[in-house]
Amino acid sequence: MKTVPKISIIITYYNQKEEINIVLSSINNQGNGIKRECEIIIVDDGSDLKIDGNLLKEFYELNIKIITNSRNKGRAAARNKGALYARGNILIFVDGDRFLAPDFIEHHYRFHKMHNEPSVLVGNIAEVYCKDLNFLNKNIPDMFYNYKNIIRKYIYSYNYAYQVLKIYNDKGEAKCDFPWITLFSGNFSIRKENFWIDKGFDEGFVHWG
């Protein structure tokens, strides 16, 4: 009998046939212990470019499940569908073009083990401006350990955390024109029971942001 996973990594996918290889490679680079606690749910949101079955064979050690929407419904609906199928009690949401740091899953998991109250953990992100995906896939893993790695010249980091702190007053209230900045849905985690308190994502939002 298979062990029920503690963590569900939900990845939204839409025609990112090459990029999904980068995402799965980075999950495969996580610690073996934490990988065994995970299931990976890829929600194909009505793509024309389907995920190559050979790719799944390449990552046979990962517990991967693919769920397909018959038509494109938007990221909010795709994430909700992934959460609906998730068996883990911790949900980690990732976009279909992200490369995860080697301790990515461990940080998210450790946070929720330490915090029982309703909490959301939002991770940091950096944008990599390079179109050569084979070059990225080959060089990105070393970037986290080697400060002379060539990929670093293609990176731009935004101090989002600082911007978010400026939005809120001492009472935790905020008035701003870009409230989406307070939650990066491409890198955040939440306990499953808390995700459904407000019925998940608002599926009326079908575009970025």
Short mmCIF file of N, CA and C in Angstrom, two decimals, residues 3-122:
data_model
loop_
_atom_site.label_atom_id
_atom_site.label_comp_id
_atom_site.label_asym_id
_atom_site.label_seq_id
_atom_site.Cartn_x
_atom_site.Cartn_y
_atom_site.Cartn_z
N THR A 3 2.20 4.98 0.62
CA THR A 3 2.09 5.94 1.71
C THR A 3 1.42 7.21 1.21
N VAL A 4 0.51 7.76 2.00
CA VAL A 4 -0.15 9.02 1.64
C VAL A 4 0.86 10.15 1.78
N PRO A 5 1.06 10.96 0.75
CA PRO A 5 2.06 12.04 0.82
C PRO A 5 1.67 13.12 1.82
N LYS A 6 2.68 13.74 2.41
CA LYS A 6 2.43 14.86 3.32
C LYS A 6 2.34 16.18 2.56
N ILE A 7 2.96 16.23 1.39
CA ILE A 7 3.07 17.48 0.63
C ILE A 7 2.56 17.25 -0.78
N SER A 8 1.74 18.17 -1.27
CA SER A 8 1.29 18.15 -2.66
C SER A 8 1.85 19.39 -3.36
N ILE A 9 2.66 19.17 -4.38
CA ILE A 9 3.19 20.27 -5.18
C ILE A 9 2.31 20.41 -6.41
N ILE A 10 1.64 21.53 -6.53
CA ILE A 10 0.66 21.75 -7.61
C ILE A 10 1.28 22.68 -8.64
N ILE A 11 1.42 22.18 -9.87
CA ILE A 11 2.07 22.92 -10.94
C ILE A 11 1.04 23.20 -12.04
N THR A 12 0.86 24.45 -12.39
CA THR A 12 -0.02 24.79 -13.51
C THR A 12 0.80 24.74 -14.80
N TYR A 13 0.20 24.16 -15.82
CA TYR A 13 0.91 23.96 -17.09
C TYR A 13 0.01 24.42 -18.24
N TYR A 14 0.61 25.25 -19.12
CA TYR A 14 -0.10 25.64 -20.33
C TYR A 14 0.92 25.85 -21.45
N ASN A 15 1.06 24.85 -22.31
CA ASN A 15 1.96 24.90 -23.47
C ASN A 15 3.42 25.16 -23.10
N GLN A 16 3.82 24.77 -21.91
CA GLN A 16 5.21 24.98 -21.46
C GLN A 16 5.98 23.65 -21.56
N LYS A 17 6.00 23.10 -22.77
CA LYS A 17 6.52 21.75 -22.98
C LYS A 17 7.99 21.64 -22.61
N GLU A 18 8.78 22.65 -22.90
CA GLU A 18 10.21 22.62 -22.56
C GLU A 18 10.43 23.05 -21.11
N GLU A 19 9.68 24.04 -20.68
CA GLU A 19 9.88 24.57 -19.33
C GLU A 19 9.56 23.55 -18.23
N ILE A 20 8.58 22.68 -18.48
CA ILE A 20 8.20 21.72 -17.44
C ILE A 20 9.36 20.79 -17.10
N ASN A 21 10.25 20.57 -18.05
CA ASN A 21 11.44 19.77 -17.79
C ASN A 21 12.32 20.44 -16.75
N ILE A 22 12.41 21.76 -16.81
CA ILE A 22 13.21 22.52 -15.85
C ILE A 22 12.59 22.41 -14.46
N VAL A 23 11.27 22.52 -14.39
CA VAL A 23 10.58 22.42 -13.09
C VAL A 23 10.82 21.05 -12.46
N LEU A 24 10.59 20.00 -13.23
CA LEU A 24 10.74 18.65 -12.69
C LEU A 24 12.20 18.34 -12.35
N SER A 25 13.13 18.86 -13.13
CA SER A 25 14.55 18.68 -12.81
C SER A 25 14.88 19.26 -11.45
N SER A 26 14.32 20.44 -11.18
CA SER A 26 14.62 21.09 -9.91
C SER A 26 13.96 20.36 -8.74
N ILE A 27 12.81 19.75 -8.96
CA ILE A 27 12.19 18.94 -7.90
C ILE A 27 13.03 17.69 -7.66
N ASN A 28 13.56 17.14 -8.73
CA ASN A 28 14.40 15.95 -8.62
C ASN A 28 15.70 16.25 -7.86
N ASN A 29 16.10 17.52 -7.84
CA ASN A 29 17.33 17.93 -7.15
C ASN A 29 17.12 18.16 -5.65
N GLN A 30 15.89 18.05 -5.19
CA GLN A 30 15.61 18.23 -3.76
C GLN A 30 16.14 17.01 -3.00
N GLY A 31 16.23 17.12 -1.69
CA GLY A 31 16.71 16.01 -0.88
C GLY A 31 15.84 14.78 -1.03
N ASN A 32 16.46 13.59 -1.05
CA ASN A 32 15.72 12.35 -1.24
C ASN A 32 14.65 12.14 -0.19
N GLY A 33 14.96 12.50 1.07
CA GLY A 33 13.99 12.31 2.14
C GLY A 33 12.73 13.11 1.93
N ILE A 34 12.88 14.38 1.57
CA ILE A 34 11.72 15.25 1.40
C ILE A 34 10.96 14.89 0.12
N LYS A 35 11.67 14.41 -0.90
CA LYS A 35 10.99 14.02 -2.15
C LYS A 35 10.01 12.87 -1.91
N ARG A 36 10.38 11.97 -1.01
CA ARG A 36 9.52 10.82 -0.75
C ARG A 36 8.23 11.20 -0.03
N GLU A 37 8.19 12.42 0.52
CA GLU A 37 6.99 12.90 1.21
C GLU A 37 6.04 13.63 0.26
N CYS A 38 6.39 13.70 -1.02
CA CYS A 38 5.67 14.56 -1.96
C CYS A 38 4.94 13.80 -3.05
N GLU A 39 3.87 14.42 -3.51
CA GLU A 39 3.27 14.07 -4.79
C GLU A 39 3.32 15.33 -5.65
N ILE A 40 3.47 15.16 -6.95
CA ILE A 40 3.50 16.30 -7.87
C ILE A 40 2.27 16.22 -8.75
N ILE A 41 1.42 17.23 -8.66
CA ILE A 41 0.20 17.29 -9.46
C ILE A 41 0.38 18.37 -10.53
N ILE A 42 0.40 17.94 -11.78
CA ILE A 42 0.51 18.88 -12.90
C ILE A 42 -0.87 19.05 -13.51
N VAL A 43 -1.36 20.28 -13.50
CA VAL A 43 -2.69 20.55 -14.08
C VAL A 43 -2.48 21.17 -15.46
N ASP A 44 -2.77 20.39 -16.49
CA ASP A 44 -2.69 20.86 -17.88
C ASP A 44 -3.98 21.61 -18.19
N ASP A 45 -3.84 22.93 -18.33
CA ASP A 45 -5.02 23.77 -18.48
C ASP A 45 -5.41 23.93 -19.95
N GLY A 46 -5.78 22.80 -20.59
CA GLY A 46 -6.24 22.84 -21.97
C GLY A 46 -5.15 23.16 -22.97
N SER A 47 -3.95 22.64 -22.77
CA SER A 47 -2.82 22.95 -23.65
C SER A 47 -2.97 22.30 -25.02
N ASP A 48 -2.35 22.96 -26.02
CA ASP A 48 -2.19 22.34 -27.34
C ASP A 48 -0.94 21.45 -27.34
N LEU A 49 0.08 21.87 -26.61
CA LEU A 49 1.33 21.11 -26.51
C LEU A 49 1.26 20.22 -25.27
N LYS A 50 0.97 18.96 -25.49
CA LYS A 50 0.82 18.04 -24.37
C LYS A 50 2.17 17.64 -23.79
N ILE A 51 2.17 17.22 -22.54
CA ILE A 51 3.40 16.79 -21.87
C ILE A 51 3.85 15.46 -22.45
N ASP A 52 5.13 15.40 -22.79
CA ASP A 52 5.71 14.19 -23.39
C ASP A 52 5.75 13.05 -22.37
N GLY A 53 5.20 11.91 -22.74
CA GLY A 53 5.21 10.77 -21.83
C GLY A 53 6.61 10.31 -21.47
N ASN A 54 7.58 10.51 -22.38
CA ASN A 54 8.97 10.13 -22.10
C ASN A 54 9.55 10.96 -20.97
N LEU A 55 9.04 12.19 -20.83
CA LEU A 55 9.51 13.04 -19.74
C LEU A 55 9.16 12.43 -18.39
N LEU A 56 7.99 11.87 -18.29
CA LEU A 56 7.57 11.25 -17.05
C LEU A 56 8.40 10.01 -16.75
N LYS A 57 8.80 9.29 -17.79
CA LYS A 57 9.68 8.14 -17.60
C LYS A 57 11.04 8.58 -17.07
N GLU A 58 11.48 9.74 -17.54
CA GLU A 58 12.78 10.27 -17.09
C GLU A 58 12.75 10.58 -15.59
N PHE A 59 11.61 11.02 -15.11
CA PHE A 59 11.48 11.37 -13.69
C PHE A 59 10.62 10.33 -12.97
N TYR A 60 10.90 9.07 -13.23
CA TYR A 60 10.11 7.96 -12.70
C TYR A 60 10.12 7.90 -11.18
N GLU A 61 11.16 8.48 -10.55
CA GLU A 61 11.24 8.43 -9.08
C GLU A 61 10.25 9.39 -8.42
N LEU A 62 9.76 10.36 -9.18
CA LEU A 62 8.82 11.33 -8.63
C LEU A 62 7.40 10.79 -8.75
N ASN A 63 6.60 11.10 -7.76
CA ASN A 63 5.20 10.67 -7.73
C ASN A 63 4.37 11.72 -8.48
N ILE A 64 4.26 11.55 -9.80
CA ILE A 64 3.65 12.56 -10.66
C ILE A 64 2.26 12.12 -11.11
N LYS A 65 1.33 13.05 -11.01
CA LYS A 65 -0.04 12.84 -11.51
C LYS A 65 -0.39 14.01 -12.44
N ILE A 66 -0.91 13.70 -13.62
CA ILE A 66 -1.31 14.76 -14.56
C ILE A 66 -2.83 14.81 -14.65
N ILE A 67 -3.36 16.00 -14.45
CA ILE A 67 -4.81 16.23 -14.57
C ILE A 67 -5.01 17.21 -15.73
N THR A 68 -5.96 16.92 -16.59
CA THR A 68 -6.12 17.72 -17.81
C THR A 68 -7.50 18.37 -17.86
N ASN A 69 -7.49 19.68 -18.12
CA ASN A 69 -8.73 20.38 -18.42
C ASN A 69 -9.00 20.28 -19.92
N SER A 70 -10.24 20.05 -20.30
CA SER A 70 -10.58 19.92 -21.71
C SER A 70 -10.44 21.25 -22.45
N ARG A 71 -10.51 22.36 -21.71
CA ARG A 71 -10.31 23.68 -22.31
C ARG A 71 -9.60 24.57 -21.30
N ASN A 72 -9.04 25.65 -21.81
CA ASN A 72 -8.31 26.57 -20.94
C ASN A 72 -9.28 27.35 -20.05
N LYS A 73 -9.10 27.22 -18.73
CA LYS A 73 -9.99 27.87 -17.78
C LYS A 73 -9.28 28.95 -16.95
N GLY A 74 -7.97 29.10 -17.13
CA GLY A 74 -7.23 30.10 -16.36
C GLY A 74 -6.53 29.48 -15.17
N ARG A 75 -5.53 30.21 -14.66
CA ARG A 75 -4.68 29.67 -13.60
C ARG A 75 -5.44 29.44 -12.29
N ALA A 76 -6.38 30.32 -11.98
CA ALA A 76 -7.12 30.17 -10.72
C ALA A 76 -7.86 28.84 -10.69
N ALA A 77 -8.58 28.55 -11.77
CA ALA A 77 -9.33 27.30 -11.84
C ALA A 77 -8.39 26.10 -11.85
N ALA A 78 -7.26 26.23 -12.53
CA ALA A 78 -6.30 25.13 -12.60
C ALA A 78 -5.73 24.83 -11.22
N ARG A 79 -5.42 25.85 -10.47
CA ARG A 79 -4.87 25.64 -9.12
C ARG A 79 -5.92 25.02 -8.19
N ASN A 80 -7.14 25.48 -8.31
CA ASN A 80 -8.21 24.89 -7.49
C ASN A 80 -8.39 23.41 -7.81
N LYS A 81 -8.31 23.07 -9.08
CA LYS A 81 -8.48 21.67 -9.47
C LYS A 81 -7.34 20.82 -8.91
N GLY A 82 -6.12 21.36 -8.95
CA GLY A 82 -5.00 20.64 -8.37
C GLY A 82 -5.17 20.42 -6.89
N ALA A 83 -5.65 21.45 -6.19
CA ALA A 83 -5.88 21.33 -4.74
C ALA A 83 -6.97 20.32 -4.44
N LEU A 84 -7.96 20.23 -5.32
CA LEU A 84 -9.06 19.29 -5.13
C LEU A 84 -8.57 17.84 -5.17
N TYR A 85 -7.59 17.59 -6.02
CA TYR A 85 -7.06 16.23 -6.17
C TYR A 85 -5.92 15.94 -5.19
N ALA A 86 -5.43 16.96 -4.49
CA ALA A 86 -4.27 16.79 -3.62
C ALA A 86 -4.59 15.90 -2.43
N ARG A 87 -3.64 15.03 -2.09
CA ARG A 87 -3.79 14.17 -0.91
C ARG A 87 -2.94 14.67 0.26
N GLY A 88 -1.96 15.51 -0.02
CA GLY A 88 -1.10 16.03 1.05
C GLY A 88 -1.82 17.07 1.88
N ASN A 89 -1.40 17.23 3.13
CA ASN A 89 -2.03 18.26 3.97
C ASN A 89 -1.35 19.61 3.83
N ILE A 90 -0.22 19.66 3.11
CA ILE A 90 0.44 20.92 2.80
C ILE A 90 0.46 21.07 1.28
N LEU A 91 -0.05 22.20 0.80
CA LEU A 91 -0.09 22.48 -0.63
C LEU A 91 1.00 23.51 -0.97
N ILE A 92 1.83 23.17 -1.94
CA ILE A 92 2.83 24.11 -2.45
C ILE A 92 2.49 24.39 -3.91
N PHE A 93 2.30 25.66 -4.25
CA PHE A 93 1.93 26.04 -5.61
C PHE A 93 3.14 26.57 -6.36
N VAL A 94 3.31 26.06 -7.58
CA VAL A 94 4.47 26.41 -8.41
C VAL A 94 3.98 26.65 -9.83
N ASP A 95 4.56 27.64 -10.50
CA ASP A 95 4.23 27.87 -11.91
C ASP A 95 5.00 26.89 -12.79
N GLY A 96 4.55 26.75 -14.03
CA GLY A 96 5.14 25.78 -14.93
C GLY A 96 6.44 26.20 -15.58
N ASP A 97 7.05 27.28 -15.09
CA ASP A 97 8.33 27.72 -15.65
C ASP A 97 9.31 28.13 -14.55
N ARG A 98 9.20 27.48 -13.39
CA ARG A 98 10.05 27.84 -12.24
C ARG A 98 11.12 26.79 -12.00
N PHE A 99 12.30 27.23 -11.63
CA PHE A 99 13.34 26.32 -11.16
C PHE A 99 13.47 26.52 -9.66
N LEU A 100 13.27 25.45 -8.90
CA LEU A 100 13.22 25.56 -7.45
C LEU A 100 14.61 25.43 -6.84
N ALA A 101 14.88 26.27 -5.84
CA ALA A 101 16.15 26.16 -5.11
C ALA A 101 16.24 24.78 -4.46
N PRO A 102 17.45 24.27 -4.23
CA PRO A 102 17.61 22.89 -3.71
C PRO A 102 16.93 22.62 -2.37
N ASP A 103 16.70 23.66 -1.57
CA ASP A 103 16.04 23.47 -0.27
C ASP A 103 14.63 24.04 -0.26
N PHE A 104 14.06 24.23 -1.44
CA PHE A 104 12.75 24.86 -1.61
C PHE A 104 11.66 24.12 -0.82
N ILE A 105 11.51 22.83 -1.08
CA ILE A 105 10.44 22.06 -0.43
C ILE A 105 10.67 21.99 1.07
N GLU A 106 11.91 21.80 1.47
CA GLU A 106 12.24 21.68 2.90
C GLU A 106 11.84 22.94 3.66
N HIS A 107 12.08 24.11 3.09
CA HIS A 107 11.73 25.37 3.75
C HIS A 107 10.22 25.49 3.93
N HIS A 108 9.47 25.19 2.87
CA HIS A 108 8.01 25.27 2.96
C HIS A 108 7.48 24.28 4.00
N TYR A 109 8.00 23.07 3.96
CA TYR A 109 7.52 22.03 4.87
C TYR A 109 7.84 22.37 6.32
N ARG A 110 9.06 22.83 6.57
CA ARG A 110 9.49 23.16 7.93
C ARG A 110 8.64 24.29 8.52
N PHE A 111 8.31 25.27 7.69
CA PHE A 111 7.49 26.39 8.16
C PHE A 111 6.15 25.91 8.70
N HIS A 112 5.47 25.06 7.94
CA HIS A 112 4.13 24.62 8.35
C HIS A 112 4.18 23.63 9.51
N LYS A 113 5.29 22.95 9.70
CA LYS A 113 5.44 22.11 10.87
C LYS A 113 5.56 22.96 12.13
N MET A 114 6.11 24.17 11.98
CA MET A 114 6.32 25.06 13.12
C MET A 114 5.12 25.95 13.40
N HIS A 115 4.22 26.12 12.42
CA HIS A 115 3.09 27.04 12.58
C HIS A 115 1.79 26.29 12.36
N ASN A 116 1.04 26.08 13.44
CA ASN A 116 -0.23 25.38 13.35
C ASN A 116 -1.40 26.32 13.04
N GLU A 117 -1.22 27.60 13.35
CA GLU A 117 -2.29 28.56 13.08
C GLU A 117 -2.39 28.78 11.56
N PRO A 118 -3.53 29.24 11.06
CA PRO A 118 -3.67 29.49 9.62
C PRO A 118 -2.59 30.44 9.12
N SER A 119 -1.76 29.96 8.21
CA SER A 119 -0.61 30.72 7.73
C SER A 119 -0.39 30.44 6.25
N VAL A 120 0.21 31.42 5.59
CA VAL A 120 0.65 31.28 4.21
C VAL A 120 2.12 31.65 4.16
N LEU A 121 2.92 30.81 3.51
CA LEU A 121 4.33 31.14 3.32
C LEU A 121 4.54 31.51 1.85
N VAL A 122 5.05 32.72 1.62
CA VAL A 122 5.35 33.18 0.27
C VAL A 122 6.85 33.23 0.09
#
